[in-house]
XYZ file of C-alpha atoms in Angstrom:
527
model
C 163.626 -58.521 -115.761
C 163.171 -59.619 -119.549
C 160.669 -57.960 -121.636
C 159.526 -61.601 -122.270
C 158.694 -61.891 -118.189
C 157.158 -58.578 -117.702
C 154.310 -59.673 -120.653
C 154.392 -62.882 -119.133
C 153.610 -61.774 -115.601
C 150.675 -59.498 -117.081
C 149.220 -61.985 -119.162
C 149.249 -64.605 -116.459
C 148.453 -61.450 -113.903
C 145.634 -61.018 -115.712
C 144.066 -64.650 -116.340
C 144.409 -65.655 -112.399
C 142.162 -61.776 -111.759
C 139.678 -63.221 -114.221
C 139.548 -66.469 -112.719
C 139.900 -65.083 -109.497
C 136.932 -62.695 -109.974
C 134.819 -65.313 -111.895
C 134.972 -67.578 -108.947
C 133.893 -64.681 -106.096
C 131.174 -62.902 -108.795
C 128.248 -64.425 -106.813
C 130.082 -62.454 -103.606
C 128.280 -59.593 -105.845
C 124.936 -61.212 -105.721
C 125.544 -61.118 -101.451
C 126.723 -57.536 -101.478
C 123.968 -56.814 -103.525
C 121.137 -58.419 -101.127
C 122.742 -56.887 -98.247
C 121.765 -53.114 -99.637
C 125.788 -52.313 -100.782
C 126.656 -52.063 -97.397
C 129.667 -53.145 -96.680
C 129.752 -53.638 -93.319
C 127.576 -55.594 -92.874
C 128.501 -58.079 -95.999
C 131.883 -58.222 -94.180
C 130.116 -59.144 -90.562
C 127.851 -61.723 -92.587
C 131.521 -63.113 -94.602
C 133.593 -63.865 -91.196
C 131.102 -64.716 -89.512
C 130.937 -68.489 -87.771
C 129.839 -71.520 -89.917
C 129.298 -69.357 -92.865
C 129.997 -71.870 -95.860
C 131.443 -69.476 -98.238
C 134.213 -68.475 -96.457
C 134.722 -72.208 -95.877
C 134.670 -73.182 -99.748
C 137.359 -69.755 -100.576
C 139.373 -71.318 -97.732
C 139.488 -74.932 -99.024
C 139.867 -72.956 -102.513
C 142.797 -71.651 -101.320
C 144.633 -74.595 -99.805
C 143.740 -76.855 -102.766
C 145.697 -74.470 -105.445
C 148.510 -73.789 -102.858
C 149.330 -77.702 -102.680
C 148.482 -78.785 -105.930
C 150.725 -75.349 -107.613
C 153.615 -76.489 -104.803
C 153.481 -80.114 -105.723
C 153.120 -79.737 -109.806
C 156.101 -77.707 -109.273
C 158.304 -80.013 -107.011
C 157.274 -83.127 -109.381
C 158.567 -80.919 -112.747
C 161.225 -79.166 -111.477
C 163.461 -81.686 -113.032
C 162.001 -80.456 -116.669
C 163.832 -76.931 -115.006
C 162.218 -74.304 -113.411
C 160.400 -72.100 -115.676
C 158.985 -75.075 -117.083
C 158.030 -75.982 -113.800
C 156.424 -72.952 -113.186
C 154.284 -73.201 -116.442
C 153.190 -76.818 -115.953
C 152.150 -75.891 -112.150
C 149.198 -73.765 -113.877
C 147.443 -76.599 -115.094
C 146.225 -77.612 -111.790
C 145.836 -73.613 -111.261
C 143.066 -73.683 -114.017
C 141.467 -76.908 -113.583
C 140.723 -76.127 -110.151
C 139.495 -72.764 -110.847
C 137.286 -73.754 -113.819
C 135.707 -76.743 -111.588
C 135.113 -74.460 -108.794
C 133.536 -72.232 -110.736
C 130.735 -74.923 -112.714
C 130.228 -76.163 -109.029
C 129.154 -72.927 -108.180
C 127.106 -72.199 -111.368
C 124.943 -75.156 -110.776
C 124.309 -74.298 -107.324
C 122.423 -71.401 -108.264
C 121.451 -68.668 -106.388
C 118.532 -68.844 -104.826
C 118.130 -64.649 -105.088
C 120.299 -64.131 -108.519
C 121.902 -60.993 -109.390
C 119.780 -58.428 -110.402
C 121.486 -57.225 -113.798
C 121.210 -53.626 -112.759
C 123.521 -50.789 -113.963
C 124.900 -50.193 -110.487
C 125.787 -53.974 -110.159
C 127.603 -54.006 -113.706
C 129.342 -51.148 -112.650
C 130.628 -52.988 -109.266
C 131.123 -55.909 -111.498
C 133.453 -54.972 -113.740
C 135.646 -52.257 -111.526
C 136.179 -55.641 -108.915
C 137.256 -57.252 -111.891
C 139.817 -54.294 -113.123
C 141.162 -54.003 -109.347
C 141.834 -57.716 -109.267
C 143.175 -57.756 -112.652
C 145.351 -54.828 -111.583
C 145.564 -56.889 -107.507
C 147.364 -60.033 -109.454
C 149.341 -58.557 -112.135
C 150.526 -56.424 -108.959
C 151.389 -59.284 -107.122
C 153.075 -61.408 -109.954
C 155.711 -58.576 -110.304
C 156.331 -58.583 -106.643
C 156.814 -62.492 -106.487
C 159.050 -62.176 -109.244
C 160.706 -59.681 -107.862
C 161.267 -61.503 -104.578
C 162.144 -64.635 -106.530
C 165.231 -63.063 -108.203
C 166.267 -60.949 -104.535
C 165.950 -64.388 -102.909
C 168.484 -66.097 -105.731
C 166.831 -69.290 -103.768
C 166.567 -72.289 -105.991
C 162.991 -73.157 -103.127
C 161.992 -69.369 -103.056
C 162.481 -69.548 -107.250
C 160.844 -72.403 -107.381
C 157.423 -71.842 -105.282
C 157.651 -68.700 -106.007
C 153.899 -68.146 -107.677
C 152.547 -70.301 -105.010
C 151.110 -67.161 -102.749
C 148.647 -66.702 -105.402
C 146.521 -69.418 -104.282
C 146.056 -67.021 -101.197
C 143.858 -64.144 -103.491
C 140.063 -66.145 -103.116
C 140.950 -65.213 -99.341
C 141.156 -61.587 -100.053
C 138.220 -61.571 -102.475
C 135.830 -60.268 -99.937
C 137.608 -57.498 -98.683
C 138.820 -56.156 -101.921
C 134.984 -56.326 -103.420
C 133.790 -54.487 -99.834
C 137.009 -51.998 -100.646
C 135.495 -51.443 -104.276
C 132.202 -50.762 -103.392
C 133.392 -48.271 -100.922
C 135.032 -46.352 -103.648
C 132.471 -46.526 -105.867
C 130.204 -45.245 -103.586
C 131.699 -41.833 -104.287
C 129.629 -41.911 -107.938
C 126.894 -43.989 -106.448
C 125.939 -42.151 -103.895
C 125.343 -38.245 -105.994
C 123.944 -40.120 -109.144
C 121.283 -42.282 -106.664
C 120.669 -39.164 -104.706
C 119.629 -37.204 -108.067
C 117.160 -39.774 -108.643
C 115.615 -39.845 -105.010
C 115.613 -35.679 -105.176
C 113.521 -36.016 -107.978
C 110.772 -38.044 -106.320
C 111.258 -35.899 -103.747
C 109.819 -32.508 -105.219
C 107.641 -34.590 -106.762
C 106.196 -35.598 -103.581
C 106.402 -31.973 -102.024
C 104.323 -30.428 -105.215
C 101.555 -33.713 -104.822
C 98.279 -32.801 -103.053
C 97.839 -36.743 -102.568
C 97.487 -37.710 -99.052
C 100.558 -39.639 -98.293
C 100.967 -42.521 -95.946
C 103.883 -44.219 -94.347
C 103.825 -47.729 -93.347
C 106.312 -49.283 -91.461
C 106.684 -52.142 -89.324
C 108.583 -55.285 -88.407
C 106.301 -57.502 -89.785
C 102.961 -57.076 -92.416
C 104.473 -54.203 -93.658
C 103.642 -55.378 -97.722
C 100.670 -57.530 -96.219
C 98.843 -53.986 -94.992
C 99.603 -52.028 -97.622
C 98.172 -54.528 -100.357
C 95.248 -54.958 -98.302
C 95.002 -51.090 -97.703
C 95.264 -50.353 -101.433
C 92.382 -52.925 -102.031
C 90.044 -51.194 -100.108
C 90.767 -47.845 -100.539
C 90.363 -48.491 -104.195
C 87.040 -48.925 -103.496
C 86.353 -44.318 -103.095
C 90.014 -42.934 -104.076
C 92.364 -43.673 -106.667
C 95.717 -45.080 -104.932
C 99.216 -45.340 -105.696
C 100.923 -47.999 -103.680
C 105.021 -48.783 -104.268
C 104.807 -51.860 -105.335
C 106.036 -55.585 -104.456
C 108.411 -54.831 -101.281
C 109.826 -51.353 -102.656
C 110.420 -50.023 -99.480
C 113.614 -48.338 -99.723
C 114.729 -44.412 -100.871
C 115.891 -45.965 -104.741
C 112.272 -48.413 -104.388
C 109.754 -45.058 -103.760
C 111.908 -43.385 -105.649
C 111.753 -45.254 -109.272
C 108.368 -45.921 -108.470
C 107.745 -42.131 -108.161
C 109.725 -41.501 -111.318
C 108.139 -44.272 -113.396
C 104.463 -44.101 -112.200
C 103.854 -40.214 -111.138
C 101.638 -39.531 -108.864
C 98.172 -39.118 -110.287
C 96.297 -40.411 -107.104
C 94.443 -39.233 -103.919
C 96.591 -41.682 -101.855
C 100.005 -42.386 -102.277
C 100.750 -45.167 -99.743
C 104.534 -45.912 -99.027
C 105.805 -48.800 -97.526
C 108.854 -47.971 -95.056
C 111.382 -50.620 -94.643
C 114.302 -49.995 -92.071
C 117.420 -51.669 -91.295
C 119.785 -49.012 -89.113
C 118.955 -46.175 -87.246
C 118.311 -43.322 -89.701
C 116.008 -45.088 -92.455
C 112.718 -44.160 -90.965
C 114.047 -40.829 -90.922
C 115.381 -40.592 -94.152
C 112.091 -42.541 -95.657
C 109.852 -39.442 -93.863
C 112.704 -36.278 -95.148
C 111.541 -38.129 -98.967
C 107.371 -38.725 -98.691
C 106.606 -36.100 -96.015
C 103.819 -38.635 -94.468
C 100.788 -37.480 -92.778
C 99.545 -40.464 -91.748
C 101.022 -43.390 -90.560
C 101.017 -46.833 -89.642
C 103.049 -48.858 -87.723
C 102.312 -52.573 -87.618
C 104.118 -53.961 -84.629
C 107.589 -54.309 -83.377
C 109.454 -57.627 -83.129
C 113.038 -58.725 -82.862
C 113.713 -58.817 -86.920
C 116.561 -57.130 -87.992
C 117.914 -56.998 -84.376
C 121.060 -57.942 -85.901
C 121.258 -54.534 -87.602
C 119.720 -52.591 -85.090
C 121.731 -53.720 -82.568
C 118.785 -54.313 -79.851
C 114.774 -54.232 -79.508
C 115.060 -51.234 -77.848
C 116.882 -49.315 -81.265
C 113.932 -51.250 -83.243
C 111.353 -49.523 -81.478
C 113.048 -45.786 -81.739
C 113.037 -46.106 -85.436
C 109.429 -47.536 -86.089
C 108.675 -44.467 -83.608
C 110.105 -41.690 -85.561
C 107.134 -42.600 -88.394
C 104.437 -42.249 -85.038
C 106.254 -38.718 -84.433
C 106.544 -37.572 -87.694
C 102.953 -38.008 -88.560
C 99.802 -35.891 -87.972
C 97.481 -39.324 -87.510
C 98.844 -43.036 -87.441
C 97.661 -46.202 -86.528
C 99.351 -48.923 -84.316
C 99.246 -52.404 -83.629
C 99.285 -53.705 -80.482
C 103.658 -54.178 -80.102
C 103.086 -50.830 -80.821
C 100.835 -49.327 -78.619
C 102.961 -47.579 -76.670
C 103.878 -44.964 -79.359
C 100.484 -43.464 -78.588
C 101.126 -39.090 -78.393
C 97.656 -39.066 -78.302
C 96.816 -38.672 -82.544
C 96.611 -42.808 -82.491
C 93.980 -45.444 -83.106
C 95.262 -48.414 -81.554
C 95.035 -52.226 -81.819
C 93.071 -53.664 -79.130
C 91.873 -50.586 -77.703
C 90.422 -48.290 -81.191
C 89.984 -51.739 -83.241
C 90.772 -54.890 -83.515
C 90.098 -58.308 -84.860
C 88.196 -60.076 -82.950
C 86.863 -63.951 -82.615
C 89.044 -65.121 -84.933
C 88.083 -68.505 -86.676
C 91.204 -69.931 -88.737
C 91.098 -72.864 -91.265
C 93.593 -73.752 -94.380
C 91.002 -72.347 -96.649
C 90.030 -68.853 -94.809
C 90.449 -67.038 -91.872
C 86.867 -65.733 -90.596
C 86.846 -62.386 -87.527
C 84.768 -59.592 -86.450
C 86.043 -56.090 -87.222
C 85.615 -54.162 -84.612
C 86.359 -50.187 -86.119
C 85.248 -47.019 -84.336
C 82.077 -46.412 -86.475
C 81.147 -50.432 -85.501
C 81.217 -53.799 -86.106
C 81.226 -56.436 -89.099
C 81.821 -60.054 -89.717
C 84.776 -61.019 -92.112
C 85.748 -64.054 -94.329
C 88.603 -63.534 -95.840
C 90.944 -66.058 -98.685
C 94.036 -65.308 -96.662
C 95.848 -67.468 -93.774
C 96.649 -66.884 -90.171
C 96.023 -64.856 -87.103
C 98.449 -62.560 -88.409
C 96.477 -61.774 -92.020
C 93.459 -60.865 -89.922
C 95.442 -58.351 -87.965
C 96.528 -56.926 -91.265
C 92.960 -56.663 -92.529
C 92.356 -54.534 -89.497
C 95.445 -52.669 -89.339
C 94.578 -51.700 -93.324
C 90.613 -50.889 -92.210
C 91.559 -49.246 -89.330
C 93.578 -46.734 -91.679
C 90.898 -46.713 -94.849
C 88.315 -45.674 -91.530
C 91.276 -42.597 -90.185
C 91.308 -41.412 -94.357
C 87.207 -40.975 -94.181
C 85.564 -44.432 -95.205
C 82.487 -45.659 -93.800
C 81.676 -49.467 -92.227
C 80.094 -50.217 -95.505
C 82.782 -49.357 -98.369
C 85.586 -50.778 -95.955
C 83.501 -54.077 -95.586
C 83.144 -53.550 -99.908
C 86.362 -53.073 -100.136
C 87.788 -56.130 -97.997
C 85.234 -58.617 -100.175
C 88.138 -57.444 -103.114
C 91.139 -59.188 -100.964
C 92.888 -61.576 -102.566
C 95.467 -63.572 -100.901
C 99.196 -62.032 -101.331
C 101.911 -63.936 -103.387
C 104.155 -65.918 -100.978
C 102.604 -65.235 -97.787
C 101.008 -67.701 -96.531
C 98.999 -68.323 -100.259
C 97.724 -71.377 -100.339
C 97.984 -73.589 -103.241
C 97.362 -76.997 -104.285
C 98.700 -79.578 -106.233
C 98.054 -83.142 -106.881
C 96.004 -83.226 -104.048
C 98.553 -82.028 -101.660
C 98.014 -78.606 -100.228
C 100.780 -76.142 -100.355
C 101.109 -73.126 -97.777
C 103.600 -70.869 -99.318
C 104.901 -68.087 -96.602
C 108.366 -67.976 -98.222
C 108.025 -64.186 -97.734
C 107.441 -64.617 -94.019
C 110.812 -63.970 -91.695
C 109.786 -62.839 -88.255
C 109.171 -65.320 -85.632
C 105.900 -64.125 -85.047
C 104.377 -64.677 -88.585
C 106.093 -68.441 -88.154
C 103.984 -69.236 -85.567
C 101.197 -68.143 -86.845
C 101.851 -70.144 -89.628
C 102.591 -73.121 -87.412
C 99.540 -72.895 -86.288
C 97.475 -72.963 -89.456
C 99.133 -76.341 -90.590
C 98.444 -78.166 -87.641
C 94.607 -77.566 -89.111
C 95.258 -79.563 -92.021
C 93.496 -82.863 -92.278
C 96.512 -85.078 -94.079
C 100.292 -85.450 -93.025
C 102.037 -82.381 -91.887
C 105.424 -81.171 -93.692
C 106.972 -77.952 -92.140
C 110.029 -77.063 -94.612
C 112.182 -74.008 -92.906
C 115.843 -72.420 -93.123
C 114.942 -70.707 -89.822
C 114.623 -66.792 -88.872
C 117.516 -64.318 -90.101
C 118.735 -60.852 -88.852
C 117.544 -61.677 -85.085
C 121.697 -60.722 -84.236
C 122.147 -62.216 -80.684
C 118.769 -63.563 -80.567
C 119.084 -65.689 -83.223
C 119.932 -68.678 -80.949
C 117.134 -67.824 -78.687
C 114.431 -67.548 -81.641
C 115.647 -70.410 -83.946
C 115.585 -72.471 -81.166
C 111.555 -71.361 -80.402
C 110.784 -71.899 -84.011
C 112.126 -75.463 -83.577
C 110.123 -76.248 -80.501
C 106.436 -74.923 -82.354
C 107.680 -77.663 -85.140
C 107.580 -80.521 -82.336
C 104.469 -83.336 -83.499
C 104.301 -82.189 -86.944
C 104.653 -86.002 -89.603
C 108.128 -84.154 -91.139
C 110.463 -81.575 -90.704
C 112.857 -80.377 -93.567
C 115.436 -78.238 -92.476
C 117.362 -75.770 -95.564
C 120.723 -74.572 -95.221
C 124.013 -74.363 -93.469
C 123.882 -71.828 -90.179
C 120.251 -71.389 -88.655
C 119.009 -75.318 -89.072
C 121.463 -75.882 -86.365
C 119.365 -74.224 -83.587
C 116.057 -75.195 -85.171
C 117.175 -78.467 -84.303
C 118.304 -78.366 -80.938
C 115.361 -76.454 -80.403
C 113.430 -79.420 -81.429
C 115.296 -82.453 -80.006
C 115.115 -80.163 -76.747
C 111.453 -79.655 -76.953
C 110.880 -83.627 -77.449
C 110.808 -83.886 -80.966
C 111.128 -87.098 -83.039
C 114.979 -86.999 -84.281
C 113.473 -89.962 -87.074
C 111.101 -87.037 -88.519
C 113.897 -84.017 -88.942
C 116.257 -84.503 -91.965
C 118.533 -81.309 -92.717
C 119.446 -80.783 -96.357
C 121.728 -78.304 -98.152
C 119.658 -76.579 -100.272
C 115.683 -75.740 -101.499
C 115.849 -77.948 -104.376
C 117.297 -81.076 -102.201
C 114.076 -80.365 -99.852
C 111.818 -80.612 -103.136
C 113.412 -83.601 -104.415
C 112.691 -85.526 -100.811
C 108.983 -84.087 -100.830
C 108.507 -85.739 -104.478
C 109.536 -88.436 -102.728
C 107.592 -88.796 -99.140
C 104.218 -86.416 -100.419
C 100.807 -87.980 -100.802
C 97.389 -86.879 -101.888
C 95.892 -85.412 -98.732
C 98.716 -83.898 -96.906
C 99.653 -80.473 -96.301
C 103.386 -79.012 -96.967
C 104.412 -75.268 -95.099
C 106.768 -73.119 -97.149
C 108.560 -71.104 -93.961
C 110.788 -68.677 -95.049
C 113.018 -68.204 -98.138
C 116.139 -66.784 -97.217
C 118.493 -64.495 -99.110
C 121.876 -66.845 -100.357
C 124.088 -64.887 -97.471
C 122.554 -67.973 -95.199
């Protein structure tokens, strides 16, 4: 092998990585919504009807003819030339695929974070060091072969590397783990003794649904005596209370922590880190079942919070975690007479020390059961009937679930936070009061694992008589809408499009003053 070949193979070695890696990156993006876990970014890549495995596929088999047939047509100009001129189509492909996929942004981009550049760019050293790897082997079986075909064709496997994309990146993440893990882990330690050394009163909250919802509103009112720390947004994770440990301190009376869980083990590992002594767990639903593995698992790890805490409150999925320490929805509190409208949702509060009438700017059955979850816990930490009703009069609705909004006379119901079943129809059920035209536009329910059939195909039911259904995506729509045409729905009202902004584009199209557009569900670019 020339000198000339050996610089040639790890030039072109390297190009074909870069291109390689440049057409996967948003793969990164995935990983990154799906927590670094590998697993479970591999489950979500081969799994059925997933569309990028279909476009890395069709990748593939569009470079393997076009490299095969560039080379075939020019192979009178002699091989090597052959070889050379069979790149062009290499490129062009490569460089189209890749504007194609920059203008179909991501609808969650990559958050530029120093543990995502550092996956970045060691999945693009391992495929620059994958393809330079395999051009010396091709070579190398090129000149065993001494076959004018095999010579020939002989860089043609390449166009097989988009199919091993996914694996490699889950393969480098694993290994980076190694420095991940420690250098996270010294970060989370720190919030950690932090934590242990703070005489705030700290509070878990946990849940499969209002988790965020009954925290905000908890904050709110117990603002209105103590000062309060909340982790913010949907931090809910060991890095999320960490940083905003690290960042904020902990110069409060309450720290309240939101406790998100996934697998077995987070709950626990979310109580080793704040030490909670009270706790709340809002209910237990299906979400995440896909993770979990069943309803049952769910349960058991909402559960360990109920164990691990001296006082807690439930909801009413809940109930049964009860050890006796509990105030519990429906029997200890509740929400009561519930009167819902686009504009408000109006209850009693029923608490322990009594009973007071509510008006509150937020949507849905649901947000009322949140207000009481979040008084029920201000009334366990020592407020009276008076500064809880104070506080609640501060509520203000909560970013992207169910907030209404308006615009140009049409009203807009944004729940793009909302992703369990429950909270959809809840939400359901507040459009269906809306005077106008009603517009349900929905991707369907995620992480529901073998009850995702089952669910979608509920969801699509509740969304028979609305005027129009818009259904968002490529894998769930398809059992919203047998769930609908099953149910009797009108097939002339349900259009399915491929994306959020095709769905906004057909709404500037069909909306008029009056009507009344629902927002369901926003879902992470993995569906």
């Amino acid at each position: 092998m020339s000198l000339s070949t050996v610089l040639a193979v790890i030039f072109g070695g390297i190009l074909a990585g870069y291109a390689f890696a440049m057409c996967s990156m948003r793969l990164v993006a995935i990983l990154q919504q799906e927590g670094y876990a590998g697993g479970a970014f591999l489950r979500w890549y081969y799994r059925n009807r997933n569309i990028e495995r279909k476009k890395a596929s069709l990748l593939a088999l569009a470079l393997a003819l076009l490299t095969a047939l560039f080379s075939v047509c020019f192979s009178f100009l002699g091989y090597e030339a052959a070889n050379l001129i069979s790149v062009v189509p290499f490129a062009g492909i490569c460089i189209l695929y890749c504007v194609a996929e920059h203008k179909r942004a991501l609808r969650v981009p990559l958050k530029p974070t120093m543990r995502a550049m550092r996956l970045a760019i060691a999945y693009l050293i391992v495929m620059f060091a994958l393809c330079v790897g395999l051009g010396f082997a091709l070579v190398a079986v090129s000149m065993a072969a001494d076959t004018d075909w095999v010579y020939l064709l002989r860089f043609v496997p390449f166009a097989l590397v988009p199919l091993l994309c996914p694996p490699v990146l889950a393969f480098v993440n694993v290994c980076m783990k190694a420095y991940e893990a420690p250098h996270a882990n010294k970060f989370v330690k720190r919030a950690q003794a932090a934590l242990a050394e703070s005489g705030a009163v700290k509070v878990g909250i946990t849940g499969s649904f209002g988790k965020t919802s009954v925290k905000n509103f908890a904050a709110v009112i117990l603002s209105e005596k103590y000062k309060v720390i909340a982790t913010p947004a949907s931090y809910n994770t060991p890095a999320g209370i960490a940083r905003t440990v690290n960042e904020g301190g902990l110069d409060c009376e309450i720290f309240l922590a939101e406790m998100g869980a996934r697998r077995t083990g987070d709950i626990s590992e979310l109580c080793d880190i704040v030490r909670p002594t009270v706790g709340v767990v809002t209910g237990v639903c299906a979400q995440h079942a896909e993770t979990f593995g069943s309803l049952d698992a769910i349960r058991a790890e909402k559960g360990v919070l109920a164990r691990r805490t001296e006082q807690c409150v439930l909801g009413r999925s809940a109930s049964d975690m009860d050890g006796g320490n509990a105030l519990v929805m429906g029997r200890d509190f509740d929400a009561e007479d519930i009167v819902l409208s686009t504009e408000n949702t109006r209850f009693t509060l029923r608490l322990p020390q009594g009973s007071i009438p509510v008006t509150v700017p937020v949507l849905g059955r649901h947000a009322a059961e949140d207000v009481a979850l979040a008084a029920a816990l201000c009334s366990l930490l020592g407020m009276t009937v008076e500064e809880i009703a104070a506080g609640i009069a501060e509520i203000a609705p909560v970013p992207h679930r169910l907030e209404r909004r308006e615009g140009n006379g049409v009203v807009i119901l944004d729940d793009a936070y909302n992703c369990n079943a429950e909270g959809a129809k809840n939400a359901v059920e507040v459009l269906r009061l809306a005077a106008g035209r009603k517009f349900v536009v929905t991707p369907g329910i995620v992480e529901l694992g073998q009850l995702e059939e089952e669910v979608n195909g509920a969801l699509g039911a509740a969304l028979v008589g609305l005027d129009r259904v818009i259904l968002v995506g490529e894998t769930l729509v398809l059992d919203v809408r047998s769930g609908y045409l099953a149910a009797g729905g009108d097939e002339s009202r349900l259009t399915i499009v491929p994306t959020l902004q095709k769905a906004q584009e057909l709404l500037a199209k069909e909306l008029a003053a009056g009507d009344c557009v629902l927002f369901l569900n926003d879902l992470p670019d993995k569906y």
